[in-house]
Amino acid sequence: MTETVYTFGGSSKATDARAKDKTIVGGKGANLAEMAEIGLPVPPGFTLTTEECLRYLDQGGEFPESLRHDVTSALGHIEETVGKRLGDKEDPLLVSVRSGAAISMPGMMDTVLNLGLNDETVEGLAAIAGDDRFAWDSYRRFIQMYSDVVLGVDHGLFEEALEIAKEDNGFYNDTEMSAEDWRVLVGEYKRIVEEEQDAPFPQDVTEQLWGAIRAVFDSWDSERAKIYRRLNDIPHDMGTAVNVQAMVFGNMGDTSATGVAFTRDPSTGERAYYGEWLVNAQGEDVVAGIRTPQYLTKDARERAGAKPLSMEEAMPDAYGELARVFDLLEKHYRDMQDIEFTVERGKLFLLQTRNGKRTAKAALKMAVEMVGEGLIDETTAIRRIDPMALDQLLHPTLDPNAKRDVMTAGLPASPGAASGKIALDADTAEQWAARGESVILVRVETSPEDIHGMHAAQGILTARGGMTSHAAVVARGMGRPCVSGASQVSIDREGRTLRIGSRDLAEGDIITVDGSNGQVMGGEVATIEPELDGDFGVIMEWADRHRRMRVRTNAETPDDCRRARQFGAEGIGLCRTEHMFFDAGRISAVRQMILAEDERGRREALGKLLPEQRSDFREIFEVMVGLPCTIRFLDPPLHEFLPHKDEEFADLAEATGTSVANLRRRAQELHEFNPMLGHRGCRLGITYPEIYEMQARAVFEAACDVAEASGEAPVPEIMIPLVATRRELALLRELVERIAEEVFEARGRRIEYLVGTMIELPRAALMAGEIAREARFFSFGTNDLTQTTLGVSRDDAGGFLATYVDKGIFPRDPFVSLDIDGVGQLVELAAERGRETREDIKLGICGEHGGDPASIAFCEATGLDYVSASPYRVPIARLAAAQAALNQGEVREG
Ligand code: PEP
Ligand code: MG
């Protein structure tokens, strides 16, 4: 029979592996059991399993049958160990009831302290402790917490009553309240409860206990917990455990205290004890900010120039014991610990330990130093760092100490933060930036023609669009902070004004966007610059030693390529050539090409584009010399390049000598109802081969130029997009080879190159065996492959995907983290069939998933040769690839 409740402390022995399994007893429960077992002073208690929570929620809030009995006997364990009984009038046991999920969700769920107090037991507690004030203070704390957490009475009402009581007495601090003052306040608290819920505060201690357990179970499904899980990719089906533990008291006078401590500094990673404590207080006083906590160590106090004594100075014995425990715990868990402790009349107790949360900078420093100290090995260090956290290091971030005036929030689409003047269109953004001003481009949504404005802007904010909307993808690629899908932003384009949340603003006003958490703030918020110090380099070097897959980048400008190389990119996995078409100096020739009535007209316009495109490629090849460069030929539907505004039509008419009416008719002809499934990708190359011919010529001429100048040739890999059939690729491969031969003949030199395709349509995946006859490589375009497999538009999914994730239909946004069960099958199948035809076919991924750690793990398991990610994601991909290789190695071995 599996247990529903596990006891710890006292004579309990954790014989069952489940008693220390975080998924069963939660992180807190597992660590309490483990600490008790290594002999640390832990008050006895018991843990209700996460399974019982799920069963309770499943049964619509009914406790499972056997649970009542099991809890009663576990309570007996506590009573026996401490020699007190819950509800005993003479010498009552008090307990804490706290949540504890498998993955910690700080502050998200509920806690009740001092449970077991009522009008009778409070007298017993006072007598036994010999301290009336302590007993009545504990009782009023209990009423306040229980009423807030279990009964749903607004805690503000109690705080107000306390303030009034202090004012009436002329007190400033809680510590000035006497036993009698607390007793009077308890009467007032009970009156508030009765008035708010039409029933007296529960006096039955068993009812109190079950009420608290119920509240903790229910808190798993609270709105704030759900949002926290969504933001942190924590599954919704894990449930929380409940820990019931004998209370120890930090508020028993001046020899008692409570505090929280870290074994190393969680923001810098320095090897120094770090923490806060308060004399004569209970846990919530430290975190609630009612009293200002004191420093733990003398050194920290002196550095801060603070007066109140540190724990090291005020309670040297208890502090000495604490320091001993710190070392023991670090050695036991081999990681930095975050500890809650209480000192009751001079004796130290531990209430919790867990691996401490830390900034990315601290994570790197600790990992490197712990390897040096022999606490962990290199592979543990690599595994321990959350690759996504590296993002914090690569972009400027908001100063954590700066004040934030948050107006609304959207999706954290591209990390980093920026402040600047609101610009409502790309041209304005560009003009203002050219004047040296910092701008935030604010659009309903962005389209490719906004690229120059996005590039000029310091940050981007859009009202619509999801995590892989155009704005998000492009912003991440450029390393611009971006908040997308901020639905509380409405723009009046005519009036050049906008509303953000409840605030009315105008173009030119200053705002700040934080692309790391989606916040949009009024005014400027100070930022701090990234520092890529030694620890970062060390971890990256270790990661490179352990990974199998190569890491390339998605980049199309020389700047992006240079940055990606600094971050360690080993080539280009995707150069989206269309981005070069939008350049202000070329768009007119591009439009002329699109609007041309016949091939001759198109060729004439393409002739103007050839030298431009050739020089683009030359610059990129120079940066990437010797490395593979995947150049993807034109992909988007042509209408995306067309003019929209009247004056743009007029300009174009003048430049081409056609009438505006003619141009509008042609634009109308190009209109598509479903452009993502329309005339795009290789379909353009099939219908207008001259476009791909020009691109092929530009690539090979540029490659010859670079080879001549530097003596080292780049390795172009020509990639044909949106292929569905072998014949499409066969025709276009022939075209590329023909142009290559022409160029090589003319230049008198040959360049090594490959022709391959993207696999981004389900049919292409299914027919991969056939398609591989024409392709030297496959690159999985998982953005389109996800869109076409799921039948979900990548540009419109923002409106409903969050609901889908909340309801557990998708574990995560499938455009962010690959749908391994579904889309993943197509990738595996295509990889397998491709290899069957061509043993040495090169396999990579260039969709956004190439920068997502979970998807990278899948790529490793599938045996891809490389992943390609936007420049700022390259270090993330390097680390994630190393972790994947280490895990995969373990899978193979064991
Ligand atoms: C893809 O579809 O995954 C891809 C990389 O191409 P794009 O995002 O340009 O459509
Ligand atoms: Mg695509």
mmCIF file of N, CA and C in Angstrom, residues 564-643:
data_model
loop_
_atom_site.group_PDB
_atom_site.id
_atom_site.type_symbol
_atom_site.label_atom_id
_atom_site.label_comp_id
_atom_site.label_asym_id
_atom_site.label_seq_id
_atom_site.Cartn_x
_atom_site.Cartn_y
_atom_site.Cartn_z
ATOM 1 N N ALA A 564 27.275 37.207 -33.383
ATOM 2 C CA ALA A 564 27.082 35.766 -33.212
ATOM 3 C C ALA A 564 28.426 35.060 -33.090
ATOM 4 N N ARG A 565 29.404 35.511 -33.854
ATOM 5 C CA ARG A 565 30.731 34.873 -33.753
ATOM 6 C C ARG A 565 31.344 35.129 -32.389
ATOM 7 N N GLN A 566 31.168 36.366 -31.889
ATOM 8 C CA GLN A 566 31.656 36.651 -30.525
ATOM 9 C C GLN A 566 31.025 35.702 -29.515
ATOM 10 N N PHE A 567 29.762 35.388 -29.761
ATOM 11 C CA PHE A 567 29.049 34.498 -28.845
ATOM 12 C C PHE A 567 29.353 33.026 -29.136
ATOM 13 N N GLY A 568 30.173 32.782 -30.161
ATOM 14 C CA GLY A 568 30.628 31.407 -30.396
ATOM 15 C C GLY A 568 29.947 30.659 -31.535
ATOM 16 N N ALA A 569 29.242 31.373 -32.412
ATOM 17 C CA ALA A 569 28.576 30.684 -33.523
ATOM 18 C C ALA A 569 29.611 30.059 -34.453
ATOM 19 N N GLU A 570 29.286 28.888 -34.977
ATOM 20 C CA GLU A 570 30.219 28.162 -35.843
ATOM 21 C C GLU A 570 29.747 28.146 -37.287
ATOM 22 N N GLY A 571 29.069 29.199 -37.688
ATOM 23 C CA GLY A 571 28.573 29.303 -39.052
ATOM 24 C C GLY A 571 27.172 29.899 -39.043
ATOM 25 N N ILE A 572 26.626 30.069 -40.257
ATOM 26 C CA ILE A 572 25.258 30.575 -40.361
ATOM 27 C C ILE A 572 24.347 29.403 -40.710
ATOM 28 N N GLY A 573 23.265 29.281 -39.966
ATOM 29 C CA GLY A 573 22.307 28.210 -40.233
ATOM 30 C C GLY A 573 21.122 28.705 -41.029
ATOM 31 N N LEU A 574 20.931 30.024 -41.011
ATOM 32 C CA LEU A 574 19.831 30.608 -41.774
ATOM 33 C C LEU A 574 20.102 32.082 -42.018
ATOM 34 N N CYS A 575 20.290 32.418 -43.300
ATOM 35 C CA CYS A 575 20.367 33.834 -43.677
ATOM 36 C C CYS A 575 19.107 34.097 -44.493
ATOM 37 N N ARG A 576 18.180 34.859 -43.896
ATOM 38 C CA ARG A 576 16.906 35.125 -44.585
ATOM 39 C C ARG A 576 17.135 36.278 -45.559
ATOM 40 N N THR A 577 17.292 35.949 -46.834
ATOM 41 C CA THR A 577 17.704 36.993 -47.784
ATOM 42 C C THR A 577 16.658 38.077 -47.986
ATOM 43 N N GLU A 578 15.395 37.775 -47.682
ATOM 44 C CA GLU A 578 14.370 38.809 -47.906
ATOM 45 C C GLU A 578 14.606 40.042 -47.058
ATOM 46 N N HIS A 579 15.260 39.864 -45.904
ATOM 47 C CA HIS A 579 15.486 41.032 -45.056
ATOM 48 C C HIS A 579 16.353 42.061 -45.774
ATOM 49 N N MET A 580 17.189 41.576 -46.689
ATOM 50 C CA MET A 580 18.032 42.493 -47.451
ATOM 51 C C MET A 580 17.213 43.255 -48.494
ATOM 52 N N PHE A 581 16.089 42.695 -48.860
ATOM 53 C CA PHE A 581 15.262 43.347 -49.889
ATOM 54 C C PHE A 581 14.542 44.582 -49.360
ATOM 55 N N PHE A 582 14.390 44.646 -48.045
ATOM 56 C CA PHE A 582 13.614 45.758 -47.495
ATOM 57 C C PHE A 582 14.439 47.018 -47.284
ATOM 58 N N ASP A 583 15.722 46.921 -47.478
ATOM 59 C CA ASP A 583 16.588 48.068 -47.260
ATOM 60 C C ASP A 583 16.069 49.283 -48.028
ATOM 61 N N ALA A 584 16.110 50.433 -47.379
ATOM 62 C CA ALA A 584 15.525 51.634 -47.977
ATOM 63 C C ALA A 584 16.052 51.893 -49.398
ATOM 64 N N GLY A 585 17.340 51.620 -49.614
ATOM 65 C CA GLY A 585 17.931 51.913 -50.920
ATOM 66 C C GLY A 585 17.498 50.942 -52.014
ATOM 67 N N ARG A 586 16.877 49.840 -51.640
ATOM 68 C CA ARG A 586 16.586 48.797 -52.637
ATOM 69 C C ARG A 586 15.115 48.562 -52.869
ATOM 70 N N ILE A 587 14.317 49.010 -51.908
ATOM 71 C CA ILE A 587 12.912 48.614 -51.968
ATOM 72 C C ILE A 587 12.270 49.041 -53.286
ATOM 73 N N SER A 588 12.757 50.153 -53.824
ATOM 74 C CA SER A 588 12.160 50.637 -55.071
ATOM 75 C C SER A 588 12.451 49.652 -56.215
ATOM 76 N N ALA A 589 13.673 49.140 -56.293
ATOM 77 C CA ALA A 589 14.000 48.157 -57.333
ATOM 78 C C ALA A 589 13.227 46.862 -57.104
ATOM 79 N N VAL A 590 13.038 46.504 -55.823
ATOM 80 C CA VAL A 590 12.285 45.285 -55.516
ATOM 81 C C VAL A 590 10.846 45.451 -56.000
ATOM 82 N N ARG A 591 10.282 46.620 -55.711
ATOM 83 C CA ARG A 591 8.892 46.850 -56.125
ATOM 84 C C ARG A 591 8.759 46.856 -57.651
ATOM 85 N N GLN A 592 9.752 47.430 -58.267
ATOM 86 C CA GLN A 592 9.748 47.460 -59.725
ATOM 87 C C GLN A 592 9.757 46.025 -60.272
ATOM 88 N N MET A 593 10.537 45.172 -59.619
ATOM 89 C CA MET A 593 10.603 43.779 -60.064
ATOM 90 C C MET A 593 9.243 43.097 -59.901
ATOM 91 N N ILE A 594 8.620 43.340 -58.774
ATOM 92 C CA ILE A 594 7.355 42.647 -58.507
ATOM 93 C C ILE A 594 6.257 43.123 -59.450
ATOM 94 N N LEU A 595 6.272 44.423 -59.713
ATOM 95 C CA LEU A 595 5.170 44.996 -60.492
ATOM 96 C C LEU A 595 5.406 44.871 -62.002
ATOM 97 N N ALA A 596 6.573 44.381 -62.373
ATOM 98 C CA ALA A 596 6.876 44.260 -63.807
ATOM 99 C C ALA A 596 5.829 43.370 -64.481
ATOM 100 N N GLU A 597 5.487 43.720 -65.699
ATOM 101 C CA GLU A 597 4.431 42.977 -66.401
ATOM 102 C C GLU A 597 4.984 41.679 -66.984
ATOM 103 N N ASP A 598 6.289 41.641 -67.252
ATOM 104 C CA ASP A 598 6.825 40.438 -67.895
ATOM 105 C C ASP A 598 8.251 40.148 -67.419
ATOM 106 N N GLU A 599 8.806 39.056 -67.931
ATOM 107 C CA GLU A 599 10.128 38.616 -67.488
ATOM 108 C C GLU A 599 11.191 39.664 -67.787
ATOM 109 N N ARG A 600 11.044 40.311 -68.951
ATOM 110 C CA ARG A 600 12.053 41.297 -69.327
ATOM 111 C C ARG A 600 12.120 42.416 -68.292
ATOM 112 N N GLY A 601 10.936 42.879 -67.878
ATOM 113 C CA GLY A 601 10.858 43.944 -66.868
ATOM 114 C C GLY A 601 11.459 43.477 -65.549
ATOM 115 N N ARG A 602 11.164 42.230 -65.210
ATOM 116 C CA ARG A 602 11.694 41.707 -63.946
ATOM 117 C C ARG A 602 13.206 41.625 -63.991
ATOM 118 N N ARG A 603 13.729 41.133 -65.133
ATOM 119 C CA ARG A 603 15.183 40.990 -65.230
ATOM 120 C C ARG A 603 15.889 42.343 -65.137
ATOM 121 N N GLU A 604 15.233 43.342 -65.680
ATOM 122 C CA GLU A 604 15.834 44.675 -65.637
ATOM 123 C C GLU A 604 15.975 45.136 -64.176
ATOM 124 N N ALA A 605 14.882 44.945 -63.416
ATOM 125 C CA ALA A 605 14.928 45.357 -62.004
ATOM 126 C C ALA A 605 15.925 44.490 -61.230
ATOM 127 N N LEU A 606 15.953 43.206 -61.518
ATOM 128 C CA LEU A 606 16.873 42.303 -60.813
ATOM 129 C C LEU A 606 18.325 42.691 -61.076
ATOM 130 N N GLY A 607 18.560 43.228 -62.267
ATOM 131 C CA GLY A 607 19.905 43.685 -62.602
ATOM 132 C C GLY A 607 20.384 44.756 -61.625
ATOM 133 N N LYS A 608 19.431 45.573 -61.133
ATOM 134 C CA LYS A 608 19.821 46.619 -60.168
ATOM 135 C C LYS A 608 20.080 46.007 -58.797
ATOM 136 N N LEU A 609 19.390 44.908 -58.518
ATOM 137 C CA LEU A 609 19.530 44.310 -57.178
ATOM 138 C C LEU A 609 20.798 43.461 -57.050
ATOM 139 N N LEU A 610 21.246 42.909 -58.194
ATOM 140 C CA LEU A 610 22.378 41.982 -58.142
ATOM 141 C C LEU A 610 23.601 42.553 -57.403
ATOM 142 N N PRO A 611 24.092 43.759 -57.793
ATOM 143 C CA PRO A 611 25.302 44.234 -57.096
ATOM 144 C C PRO A 611 25.070 44.455 -55.599
ATOM 145 N N GLU A 612 23.872 44.858 -55.264
ATOM 146 C CA GLU A 612 23.567 45.103 -53.841
ATOM 147 C C GLU A 612 23.639 43.794 -53.056
ATOM 148 N N GLN A 613 22.952 42.793 -53.593
ATOM 149 C CA GLN A 613 22.900 41.523 -52.903
ATOM 150 C C GLN A 613 24.304 40.900 -52.849
ATOM 151 N N ARG A 614 25.073 41.066 -53.926
ATOM 152 C CA ARG A 614 26.429 40.525 -53.964
ATOM 153 C C ARG A 614 27.279 41.146 -52.855
ATOM 154 N N SER A 615 27.109 42.450 -52.662
ATOM 155 C CA SER A 615 27.948 43.070 -51.633
ATOM 156 C C SER A 615 27.490 42.657 -50.229
ATOM 157 N N ASP A 616 26.184 42.422 -50.068
ATOM 158 C CA ASP A 616 25.715 41.881 -48.773
ATOM 159 C C ASP A 616 26.417 40.566 -48.466
ATOM 160 N N PHE A 617 26.367 39.673 -49.432
ATOM 161 C CA PHE A 617 26.940 38.340 -49.204
ATOM 162 C C PHE A 617 28.441 38.433 -48.974
ATOM 163 N N ARG A 618 29.085 39.341 -49.708
ATOM 164 C CA ARG A 618 30.525 39.470 -49.563
ATOM 165 C C ARG A 618 30.848 39.831 -48.114
ATOM 166 N N GLU A 619 30.110 40.805 -47.582
ATOM 167 C CA GLU A 619 30.371 41.230 -46.197
ATOM 168 C C GLU A 619 30.166 40.082 -45.210
ATOM 169 N N ILE A 620 29.076 39.350 -45.437
ATOM 170 C CA ILE A 620 28.789 38.238 -44.520
ATOM 171 C C ILE A 620 29.867 37.162 -44.627
ATOM 172 N N PHE A 621 30.250 36.836 -45.857
ATOM 173 C CA PHE A 621 31.284 35.803 -46.042
ATOM 174 C C PHE A 621 32.603 36.231 -45.413
ATOM 175 N N GLU A 622 32.878 37.535 -45.463
ATOM 176 C CA GLU A 622 34.136 38.005 -44.864
ATOM 177 C C GLU A 622 34.144 37.723 -43.366
ATOM 178 N N VAL A 623 33.004 37.969 -42.728
ATOM 179 C CA VAL A 623 32.929 37.724 -41.281
ATOM 180 C C VAL A 623 33.004 36.228 -41.003
ATOM 181 N N MET A 624 32.395 35.431 -41.867
ATOM 182 C CA MET A 624 32.243 33.997 -41.604
ATOM 183 C C MET A 624 33.252 33.165 -42.395
ATOM 184 N N VAL A 625 34.349 33.779 -42.764
ATOM 185 C CA VAL A 625 35.260 33.094 -43.665
ATOM 186 C C VAL A 625 35.662 31.714 -43.111
ATOM 187 N N GLY A 626 35.625 30.714 -43.998
ATOM 188 C CA GLY A 626 35.986 29.362 -43.586
ATOM 189 C C GLY A 626 34.854 28.591 -42.930
ATOM 190 N N LEU A 627 33.761 29.274 -42.642
ATOM 191 C CA LEU A 627 32.658 28.596 -41.942
ATOM 192 C C LEU A 627 31.482 28.376 -42.900
ATOM 193 N N PRO A 628 30.658 27.378 -42.632
ATOM 194 C CA PRO A 628 29.500 27.148 -43.499
ATOM 195 C C PRO A 628 28.468 28.268 -43.346
ATOM 196 N N CYS A 629 27.914 28.690 -44.483
ATOM 197 C CA CYS A 629 26.902 29.755 -44.458
ATOM 198 C C CYS A 629 25.686 29.301 -45.247
ATOM 199 N N THR A 630 24.586 29.086 -44.565
ATOM 200 C CA THR A 630 23.367 28.674 -45.241
ATOM 201 C C THR A 630 22.607 29.918 -45.700
ATOM 202 N N ILE A 631 22.517 30.047 -47.019
ATOM 203 C CA ILE A 631 21.816 31.204 -47.579
ATOM 204 C C ILE A 631 20.463 30.718 -48.065
ATOM 205 N N ARG A 632 19.418 31.225 -47.477
ATOM 206 C CA ARG A 632 18.091 30.799 -47.904
ATOM 207 C C ARG A 632 17.554 31.762 -48.959
ATOM 208 N N PHE A 633 17.112 31.228 -50.065
ATOM 209 C CA PHE A 633 16.579 32.073 -51.127
ATOM 210 C C PHE A 633 15.203 32.614 -50.755
ATOM 211 N N LEU A 634 14.799 33.625 -51.542
ATOM 212 C CA LEU A 634 13.604 34.425 -51.214
ATOM 213 C C LEU A 634 12.405 33.554 -50.820
ATOM 214 N N ASP A 635 11.772 33.916 -49.705
ATOM 215 C CA ASP A 635 10.724 33.078 -49.133
ATOM 216 C C ASP A 635 9.342 33.727 -49.023
ATOM 217 N N PRO A 636 9.231 35.013 -48.638
ATOM 218 C CA PRO A 636 7.883 35.513 -48.333
ATOM 219 C C PRO A 636 7.081 35.838 -49.592
ATOM 220 N N PRO A 637 5.758 35.853 -49.483
ATOM 221 C CA PRO A 637 4.919 36.236 -50.614
ATOM 222 C C PRO A 637 5.258 37.646 -51.079
ATOM 223 N N LEU A 638 5.235 37.841 -52.372
ATOM 224 C CA LEU A 638 5.729 39.107 -52.928
ATOM 225 C C LEU A 638 4.945 40.331 -52.462
ATOM 226 N N HIS A 639 3.671 40.154 -52.186
ATOM 227 C CA HIS A 639 2.872 41.345 -51.852
ATOM 228 C C HIS A 639 3.380 42.032 -50.596
ATOM 229 N N GLU A 640 4.162 41.289 -49.759
ATOM 230 C CA GLU A 640 4.686 41.918 -48.545
ATOM 231 C C GLU A 640 5.587 43.106 -48.865
ATOM 232 N N PHE A 641 6.123 43.133 -50.082
ATOM 233 C CA PHE A 641 7.050 44.213 -50.439
ATOM 234 C C PHE A 641 6.337 45.412 -51.053
ATOM 235 N N LEU A 642 5.034 45.280 -51.281
ATOM 236 C CA LEU A 642 4.334 46.338 -52.025
ATOM 237 C C LEU A 642 4.087 47.576 -51.188
ATOM 238 N N PRO A 643 3.920 48.723 -51.869
ATOM 239 C CA PRO A 643 3.612 49.950 -51.133
ATOM 240 C C PRO A 643 2.199 49.897 -50.536
#
